[in-house]
Short mmCIF file of C-alpha atoms in Angstrom, two decimals:
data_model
loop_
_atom_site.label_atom_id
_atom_site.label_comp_id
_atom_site.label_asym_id
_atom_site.label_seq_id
_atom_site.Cartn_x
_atom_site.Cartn_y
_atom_site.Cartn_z
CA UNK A 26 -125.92 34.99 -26.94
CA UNK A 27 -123.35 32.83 -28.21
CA UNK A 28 -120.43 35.03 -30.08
CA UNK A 29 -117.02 34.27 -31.04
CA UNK A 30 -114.06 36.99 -30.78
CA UNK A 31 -112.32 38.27 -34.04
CA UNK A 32 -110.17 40.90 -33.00
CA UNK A 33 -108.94 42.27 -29.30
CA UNK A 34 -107.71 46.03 -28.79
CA UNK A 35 -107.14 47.56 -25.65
CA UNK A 36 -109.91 46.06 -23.13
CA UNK A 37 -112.35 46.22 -26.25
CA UNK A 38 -113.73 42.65 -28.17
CA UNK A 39 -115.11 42.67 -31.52
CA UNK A 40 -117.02 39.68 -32.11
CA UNK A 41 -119.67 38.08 -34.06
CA UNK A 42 -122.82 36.74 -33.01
CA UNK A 43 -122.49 32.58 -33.40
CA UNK A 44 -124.54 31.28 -36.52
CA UNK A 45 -124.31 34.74 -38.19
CA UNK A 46 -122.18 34.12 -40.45
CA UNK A 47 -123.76 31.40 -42.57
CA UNK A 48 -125.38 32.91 -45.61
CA UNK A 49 -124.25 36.24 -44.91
CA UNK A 50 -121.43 37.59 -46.85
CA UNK A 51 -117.79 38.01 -45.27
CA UNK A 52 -117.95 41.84 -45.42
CA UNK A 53 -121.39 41.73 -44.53
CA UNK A 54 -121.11 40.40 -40.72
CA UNK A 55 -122.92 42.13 -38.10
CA UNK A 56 -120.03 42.74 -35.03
CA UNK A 57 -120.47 43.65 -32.02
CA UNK A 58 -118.33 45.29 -29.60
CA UNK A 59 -117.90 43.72 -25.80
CA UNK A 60 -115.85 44.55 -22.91
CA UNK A 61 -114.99 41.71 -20.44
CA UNK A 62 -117.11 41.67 -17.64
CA UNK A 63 -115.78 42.02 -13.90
CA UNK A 64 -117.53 38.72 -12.63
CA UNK A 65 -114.38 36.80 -15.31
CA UNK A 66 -111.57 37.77 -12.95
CA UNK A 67 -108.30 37.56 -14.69
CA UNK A 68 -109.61 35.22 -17.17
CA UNK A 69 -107.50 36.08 -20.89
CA UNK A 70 -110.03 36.87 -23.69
CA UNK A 71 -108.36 36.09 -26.87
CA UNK A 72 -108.67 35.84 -30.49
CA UNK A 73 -110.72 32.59 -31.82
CA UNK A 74 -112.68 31.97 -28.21
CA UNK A 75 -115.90 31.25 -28.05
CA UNK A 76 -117.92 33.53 -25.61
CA UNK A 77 -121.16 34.11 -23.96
CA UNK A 78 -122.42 37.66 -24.38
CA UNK A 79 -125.51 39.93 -22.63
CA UNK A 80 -126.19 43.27 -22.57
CA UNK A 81 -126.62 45.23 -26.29
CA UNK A 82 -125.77 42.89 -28.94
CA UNK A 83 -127.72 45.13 -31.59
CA UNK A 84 -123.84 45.80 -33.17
CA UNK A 85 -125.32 49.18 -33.68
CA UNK A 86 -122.40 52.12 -33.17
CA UNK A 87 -122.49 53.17 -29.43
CA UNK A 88 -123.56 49.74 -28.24
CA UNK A 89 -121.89 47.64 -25.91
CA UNK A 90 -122.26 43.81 -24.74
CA UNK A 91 -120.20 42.03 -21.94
CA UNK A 92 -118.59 38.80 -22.47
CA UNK A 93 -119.64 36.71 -19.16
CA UNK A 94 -118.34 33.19 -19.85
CA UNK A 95 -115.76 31.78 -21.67
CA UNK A 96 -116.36 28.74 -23.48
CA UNK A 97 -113.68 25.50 -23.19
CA UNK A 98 -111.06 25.75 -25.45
CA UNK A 99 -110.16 23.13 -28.11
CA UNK A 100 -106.61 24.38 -28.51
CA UNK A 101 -104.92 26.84 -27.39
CA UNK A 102 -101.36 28.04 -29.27
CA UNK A 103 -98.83 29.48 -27.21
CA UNK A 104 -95.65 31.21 -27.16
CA UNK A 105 -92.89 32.98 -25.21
CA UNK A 106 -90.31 35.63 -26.48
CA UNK A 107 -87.55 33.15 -25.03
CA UNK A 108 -86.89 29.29 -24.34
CA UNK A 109 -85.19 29.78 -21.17
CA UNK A 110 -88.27 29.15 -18.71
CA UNK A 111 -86.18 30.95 -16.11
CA UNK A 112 -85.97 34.35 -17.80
CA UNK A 113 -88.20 37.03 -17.47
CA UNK A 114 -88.99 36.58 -21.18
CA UNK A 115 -89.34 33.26 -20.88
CA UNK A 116 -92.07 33.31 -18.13
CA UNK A 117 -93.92 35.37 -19.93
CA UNK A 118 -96.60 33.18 -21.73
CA UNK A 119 -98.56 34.74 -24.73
CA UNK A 120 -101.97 33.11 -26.16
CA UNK A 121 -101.50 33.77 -29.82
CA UNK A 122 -105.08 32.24 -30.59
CA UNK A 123 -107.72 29.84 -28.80
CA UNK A 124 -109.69 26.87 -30.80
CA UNK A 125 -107.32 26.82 -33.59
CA UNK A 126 -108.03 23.51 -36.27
CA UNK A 127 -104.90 24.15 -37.63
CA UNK A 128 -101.56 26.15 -38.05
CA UNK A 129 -100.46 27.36 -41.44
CA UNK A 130 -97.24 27.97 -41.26
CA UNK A 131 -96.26 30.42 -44.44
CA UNK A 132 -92.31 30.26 -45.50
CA UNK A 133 -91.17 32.29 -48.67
CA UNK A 134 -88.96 29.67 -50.86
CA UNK A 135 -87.07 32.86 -51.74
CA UNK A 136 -86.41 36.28 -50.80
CA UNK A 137 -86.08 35.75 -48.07
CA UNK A 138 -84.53 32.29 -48.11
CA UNK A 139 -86.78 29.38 -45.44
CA UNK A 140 -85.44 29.09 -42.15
CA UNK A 141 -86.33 25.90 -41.25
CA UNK A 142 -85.43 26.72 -37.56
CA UNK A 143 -88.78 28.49 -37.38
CA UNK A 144 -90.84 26.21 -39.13
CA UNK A 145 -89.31 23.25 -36.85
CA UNK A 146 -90.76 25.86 -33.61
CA UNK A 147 -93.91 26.45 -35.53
CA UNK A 148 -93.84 22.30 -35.80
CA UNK A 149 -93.47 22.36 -32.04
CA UNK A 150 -96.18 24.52 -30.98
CA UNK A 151 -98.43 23.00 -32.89
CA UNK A 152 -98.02 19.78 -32.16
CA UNK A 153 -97.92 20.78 -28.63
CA UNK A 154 -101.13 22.64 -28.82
CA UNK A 155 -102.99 19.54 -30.53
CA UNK A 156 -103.48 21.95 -33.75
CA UNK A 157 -102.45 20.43 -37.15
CA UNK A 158 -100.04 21.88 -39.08
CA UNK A 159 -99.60 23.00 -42.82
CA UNK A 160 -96.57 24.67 -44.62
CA UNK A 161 -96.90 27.06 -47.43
CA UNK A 162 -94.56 27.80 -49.16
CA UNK A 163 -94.80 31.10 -50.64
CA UNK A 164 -92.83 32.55 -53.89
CA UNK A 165 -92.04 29.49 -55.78
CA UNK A 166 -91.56 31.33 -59.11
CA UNK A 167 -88.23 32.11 -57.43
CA UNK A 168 -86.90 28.94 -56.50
CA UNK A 169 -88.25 25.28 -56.26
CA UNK A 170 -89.34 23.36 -53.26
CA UNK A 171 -87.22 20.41 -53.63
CA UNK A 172 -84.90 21.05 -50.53
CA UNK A 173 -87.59 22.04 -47.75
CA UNK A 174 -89.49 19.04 -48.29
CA UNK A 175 -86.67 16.92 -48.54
CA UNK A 176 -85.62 17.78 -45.09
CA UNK A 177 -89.40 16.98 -44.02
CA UNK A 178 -89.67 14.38 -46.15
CA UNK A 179 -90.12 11.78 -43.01
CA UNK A 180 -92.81 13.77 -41.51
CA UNK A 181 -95.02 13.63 -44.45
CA UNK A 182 -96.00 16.88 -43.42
CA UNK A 183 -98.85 18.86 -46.09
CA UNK A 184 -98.10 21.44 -47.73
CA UNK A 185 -98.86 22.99 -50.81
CA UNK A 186 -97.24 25.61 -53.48
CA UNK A 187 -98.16 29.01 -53.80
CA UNK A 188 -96.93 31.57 -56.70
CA UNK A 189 -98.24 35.16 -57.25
CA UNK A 190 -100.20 33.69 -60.25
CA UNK A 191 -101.40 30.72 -58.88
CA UNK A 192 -104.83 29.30 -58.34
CA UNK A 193 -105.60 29.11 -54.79
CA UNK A 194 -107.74 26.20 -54.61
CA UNK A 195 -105.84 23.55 -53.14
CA UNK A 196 -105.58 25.74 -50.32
CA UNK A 197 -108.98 27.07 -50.00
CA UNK A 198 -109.92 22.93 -49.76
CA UNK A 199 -107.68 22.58 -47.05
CA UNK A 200 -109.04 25.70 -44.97
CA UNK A 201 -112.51 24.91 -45.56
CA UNK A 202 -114.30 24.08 -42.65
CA UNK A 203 -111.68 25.24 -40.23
CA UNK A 204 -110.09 27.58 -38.17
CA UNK A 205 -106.47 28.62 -39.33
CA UNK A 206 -103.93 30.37 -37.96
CA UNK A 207 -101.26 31.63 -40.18
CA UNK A 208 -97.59 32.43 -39.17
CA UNK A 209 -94.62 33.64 -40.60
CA UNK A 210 -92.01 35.85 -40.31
CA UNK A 211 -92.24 39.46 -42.13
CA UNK A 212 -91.32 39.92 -46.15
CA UNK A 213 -92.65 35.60 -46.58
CA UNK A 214 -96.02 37.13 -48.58
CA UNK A 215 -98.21 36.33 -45.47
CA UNK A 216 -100.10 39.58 -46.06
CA UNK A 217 -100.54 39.26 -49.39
CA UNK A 218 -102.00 35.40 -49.13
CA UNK A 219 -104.66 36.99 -46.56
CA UNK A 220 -105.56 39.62 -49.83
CA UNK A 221 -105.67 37.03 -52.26
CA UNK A 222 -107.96 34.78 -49.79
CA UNK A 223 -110.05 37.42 -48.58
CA UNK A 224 -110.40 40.01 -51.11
CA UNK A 225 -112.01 42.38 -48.59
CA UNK A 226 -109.54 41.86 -45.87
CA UNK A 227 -108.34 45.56 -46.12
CA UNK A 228 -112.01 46.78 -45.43
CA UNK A 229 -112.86 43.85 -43.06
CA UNK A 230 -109.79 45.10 -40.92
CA UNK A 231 -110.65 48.99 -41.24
CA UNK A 232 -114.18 47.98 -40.02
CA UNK A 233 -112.62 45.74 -36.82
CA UNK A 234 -110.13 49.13 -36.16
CA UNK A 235 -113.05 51.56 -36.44
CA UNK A 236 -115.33 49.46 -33.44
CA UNK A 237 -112.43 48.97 -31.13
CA UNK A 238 -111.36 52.57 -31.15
CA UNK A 239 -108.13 51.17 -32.23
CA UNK A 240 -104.59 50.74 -34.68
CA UNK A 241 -104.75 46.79 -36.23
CA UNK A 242 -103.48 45.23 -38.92
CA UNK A 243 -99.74 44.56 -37.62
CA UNK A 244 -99.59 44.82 -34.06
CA UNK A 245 -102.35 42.24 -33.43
CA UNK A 246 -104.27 39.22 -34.43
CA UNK A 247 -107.10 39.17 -36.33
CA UNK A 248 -110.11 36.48 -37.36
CA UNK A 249 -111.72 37.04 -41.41
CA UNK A 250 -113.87 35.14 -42.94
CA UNK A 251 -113.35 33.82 -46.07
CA UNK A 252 -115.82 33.70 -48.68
CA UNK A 253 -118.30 30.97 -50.30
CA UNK A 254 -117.30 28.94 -52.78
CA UNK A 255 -118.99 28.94 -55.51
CA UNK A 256 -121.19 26.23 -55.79
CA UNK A 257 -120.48 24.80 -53.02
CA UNK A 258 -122.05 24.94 -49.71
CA UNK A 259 -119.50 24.10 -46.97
CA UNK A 260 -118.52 26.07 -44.57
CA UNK A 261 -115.55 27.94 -46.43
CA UNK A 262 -113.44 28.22 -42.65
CA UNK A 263 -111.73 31.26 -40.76
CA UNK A 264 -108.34 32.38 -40.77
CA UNK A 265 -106.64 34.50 -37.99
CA UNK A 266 -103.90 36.71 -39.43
CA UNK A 267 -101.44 36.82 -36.99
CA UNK A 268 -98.53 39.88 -36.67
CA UNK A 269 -95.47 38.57 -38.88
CA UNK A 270 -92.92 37.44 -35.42
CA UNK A 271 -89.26 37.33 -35.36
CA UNK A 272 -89.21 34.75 -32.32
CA UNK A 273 -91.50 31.85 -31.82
CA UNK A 274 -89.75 30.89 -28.20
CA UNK A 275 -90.85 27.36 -26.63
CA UNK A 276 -90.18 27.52 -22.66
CA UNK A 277 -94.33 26.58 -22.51
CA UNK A 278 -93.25 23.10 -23.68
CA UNK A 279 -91.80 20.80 -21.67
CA UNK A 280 -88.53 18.64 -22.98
CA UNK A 281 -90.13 15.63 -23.11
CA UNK A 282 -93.12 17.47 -25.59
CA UNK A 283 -89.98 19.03 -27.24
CA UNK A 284 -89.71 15.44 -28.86
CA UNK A 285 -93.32 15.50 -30.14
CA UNK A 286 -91.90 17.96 -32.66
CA UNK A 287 -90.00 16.11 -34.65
CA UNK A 288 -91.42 12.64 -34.79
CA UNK A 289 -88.94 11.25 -37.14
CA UNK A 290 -86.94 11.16 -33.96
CA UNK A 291 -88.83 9.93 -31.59
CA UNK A 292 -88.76 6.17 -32.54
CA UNK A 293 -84.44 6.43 -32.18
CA UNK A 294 -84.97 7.43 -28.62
CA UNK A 295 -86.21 3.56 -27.81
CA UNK A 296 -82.83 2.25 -27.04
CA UNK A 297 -81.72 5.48 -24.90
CA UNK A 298 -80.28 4.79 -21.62
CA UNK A 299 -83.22 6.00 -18.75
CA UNK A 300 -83.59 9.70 -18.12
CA UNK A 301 -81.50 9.91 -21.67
CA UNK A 302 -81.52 13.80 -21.66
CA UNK A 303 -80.78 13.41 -25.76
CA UNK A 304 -78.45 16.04 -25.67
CA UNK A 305 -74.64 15.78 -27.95
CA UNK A 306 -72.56 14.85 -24.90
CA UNK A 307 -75.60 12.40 -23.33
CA UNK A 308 -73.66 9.07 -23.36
CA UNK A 309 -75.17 6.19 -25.22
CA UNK A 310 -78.06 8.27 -26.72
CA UNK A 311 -79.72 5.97 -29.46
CA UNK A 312 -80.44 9.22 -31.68
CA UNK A 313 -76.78 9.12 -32.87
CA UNK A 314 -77.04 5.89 -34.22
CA UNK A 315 -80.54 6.35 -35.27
CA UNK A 316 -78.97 9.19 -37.91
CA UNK A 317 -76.19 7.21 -38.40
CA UNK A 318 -78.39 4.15 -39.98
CA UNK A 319 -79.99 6.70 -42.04
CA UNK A 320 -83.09 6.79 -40.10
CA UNK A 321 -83.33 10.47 -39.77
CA UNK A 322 -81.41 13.73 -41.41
CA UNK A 323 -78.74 14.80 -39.43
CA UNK A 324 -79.97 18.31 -39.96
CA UNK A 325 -83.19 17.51 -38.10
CA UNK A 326 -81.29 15.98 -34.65
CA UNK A 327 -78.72 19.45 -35.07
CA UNK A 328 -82.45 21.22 -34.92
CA UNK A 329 -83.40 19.30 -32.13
CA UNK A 330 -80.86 19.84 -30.27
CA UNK A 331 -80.20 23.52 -30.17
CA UNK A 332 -83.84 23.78 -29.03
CA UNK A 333 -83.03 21.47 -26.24
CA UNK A 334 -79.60 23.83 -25.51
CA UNK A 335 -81.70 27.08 -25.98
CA UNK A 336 -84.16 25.62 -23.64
CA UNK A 337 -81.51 24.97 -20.74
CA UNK A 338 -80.30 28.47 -20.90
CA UNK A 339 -77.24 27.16 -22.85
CA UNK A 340 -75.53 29.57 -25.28
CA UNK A 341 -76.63 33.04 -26.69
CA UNK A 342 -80.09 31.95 -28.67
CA UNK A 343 -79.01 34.78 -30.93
CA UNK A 344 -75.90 33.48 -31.52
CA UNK A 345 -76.60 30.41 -33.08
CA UNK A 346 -76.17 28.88 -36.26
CA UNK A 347 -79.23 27.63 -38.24
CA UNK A 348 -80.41 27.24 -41.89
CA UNK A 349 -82.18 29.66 -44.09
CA UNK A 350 -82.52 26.96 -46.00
CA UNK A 351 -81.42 23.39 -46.04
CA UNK A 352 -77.70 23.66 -46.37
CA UNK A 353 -77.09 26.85 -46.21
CA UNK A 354 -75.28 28.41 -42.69
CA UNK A 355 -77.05 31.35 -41.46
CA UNK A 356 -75.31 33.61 -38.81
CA UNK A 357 -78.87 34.78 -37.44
CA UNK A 358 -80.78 32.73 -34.43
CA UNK A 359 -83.48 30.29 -35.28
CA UNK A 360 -85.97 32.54 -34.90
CA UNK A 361 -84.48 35.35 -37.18
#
């Protein structure tokens, strides 16, 4: 049987049997519980992949299936807890989901303040993991979104408003179909998005908990359904709540993919000198005139290039200066 994996906790897989969920309500989805079987080796079974499963896929309490195959991936989103490839932390690769359509990234405008150092990681990863991105921007009854997307504005990157009040269905359009990973750091309204989109998230979770014998909600990822639309019969999508992450580190991607993240760069790197390392003391890089024309915001190179100086080791990550917001210092790292 074909299944795909919604939750992971401690050597146990909660999954759902593959065409189960069509016409069936969200909180209505048969699960079944599955432990990897030997025969995978050391084979990662994560959130979002699409398994084979035999043995007792009844989903009745007491049974137990094995997951014997892992399908291909699609996509598969990484990240370290450091860019330094040659730390310990930095070595250490996580899987934060597998076959992932799409990354929404989820920034409060407000309280607390965006750090577009994250996003900018977030706009790394993705890109890196051939998974499309989408900000939203939470809390905009406190402040307006003028600044964020004027520091994006060359990536035309999507995005779309959300207030405690407001309708949600310009996002539910752009989730239909899919499956979304959302991301953010703690206090940005992440959790309460996932409430407003899936009404019984809170029982959907309790439910996942109960069949892996296990704590969820903030320590691990998690795959929920969302519901129809009303008259309408597309597929309404997935989206995998992930924990809310103070560090989003980036040794998985190699310099030259580094670039891929900010595309409104990448064209000013055509008259760089060969093996241009793009760094702020690189002689003749084109990026500095590329700025300079008014090609690109400075703020965006500055971004840039403290990934590519956290990457070499260079400087306490910690340390660094980056924006809460576009123009604003911030004493915390990028990630914070």
């Amino acid at each position: 049987m074909d299944g795909f994996v919604i939750a992971v906790d401690r050597g146990r897989y909660t999954c759902v049997l593959a065409g189960a969920e069509h016409g069936v309500a969200a909180a209505e989805l048969p699960m079944v519980t599955a432990m990897r079987a030997r025969e995978l080796g050391r084979k990662s079974v994560v959130v979002g992949d699409r398994v084979g499963l035999v043995g007792d896929t009844s989903g009745a309490e007491g049974a137990l299936a094995r997951i014997v195959r892992i399908t291909e991936r699609r996509s598969v989103l990484r990240r370290t807890a450091d860019d330094d490839e040659t730390t310990a932390e930095g070595r250490l690769e996580r899987v934060v989901v597998a076959n992932a359509d799409q990354m929404v990234i989820v920034s409060a405008l407000a309280d607390p303040p965006p750090r577009t150092g994250f996003i900018d990681r977030c706009l790394v990863a993705a890109y890196d993991a051939d998974v499309e991105p989408l900000l939203c921007l939470t809390k905009a009854d406190l402040a307006g979104p003028e600044e964020v997307l004027g520091y994006y504005t060359e990536l035309e990157l999507p995005y779309v408003l959300n207030r405690p009040d407001s309708d949600l269905g310009a996002l539910r359009a752009l989730l239909a179909g899919r499956v979304s990973v959302l991301v953010g750091h703690s206090g940005v309204g992440k959790s309460t998005l996932v409430n407003r989109l899936v009404p019984a998230a809170a029982r959907a979770v309790g439910v996942v908990s109960a069949i892996g014998r296990g704590r969820h909600t903030s320590t691990s990822a998690v795959a929920l359904r969302l519901p129809a639309i009303s008259g309408i019969e597309t597929d309404p999508g997935w989206i995998i709540d992930t924990p809310g992450i103070r560090s989003f580190g980036l040794a998985h991607v190699s310099a030259d993919s580094l670039l891929h993240g900010f595309p409104d760069l990448v064209e000013g790197t055509v008259n760089c000198p060969p093996n241009c390392p793009h760094t702020s003391d690189a002689a003749d890089c084109g990026l500095d005139a590329w700025v300079a024309a008014g090609r690109a915001d400075p703020r965006r190179l500055a971004s840039y290039r403290r990934l590519l100086a956290s990457r070499a080791g260079e400087g306490d990550q910690r340390g660094e200066t980056d924006q809460r917001g576009p123009g604003e210092g911030d004493r915390r790292g990028p990630d914070e």
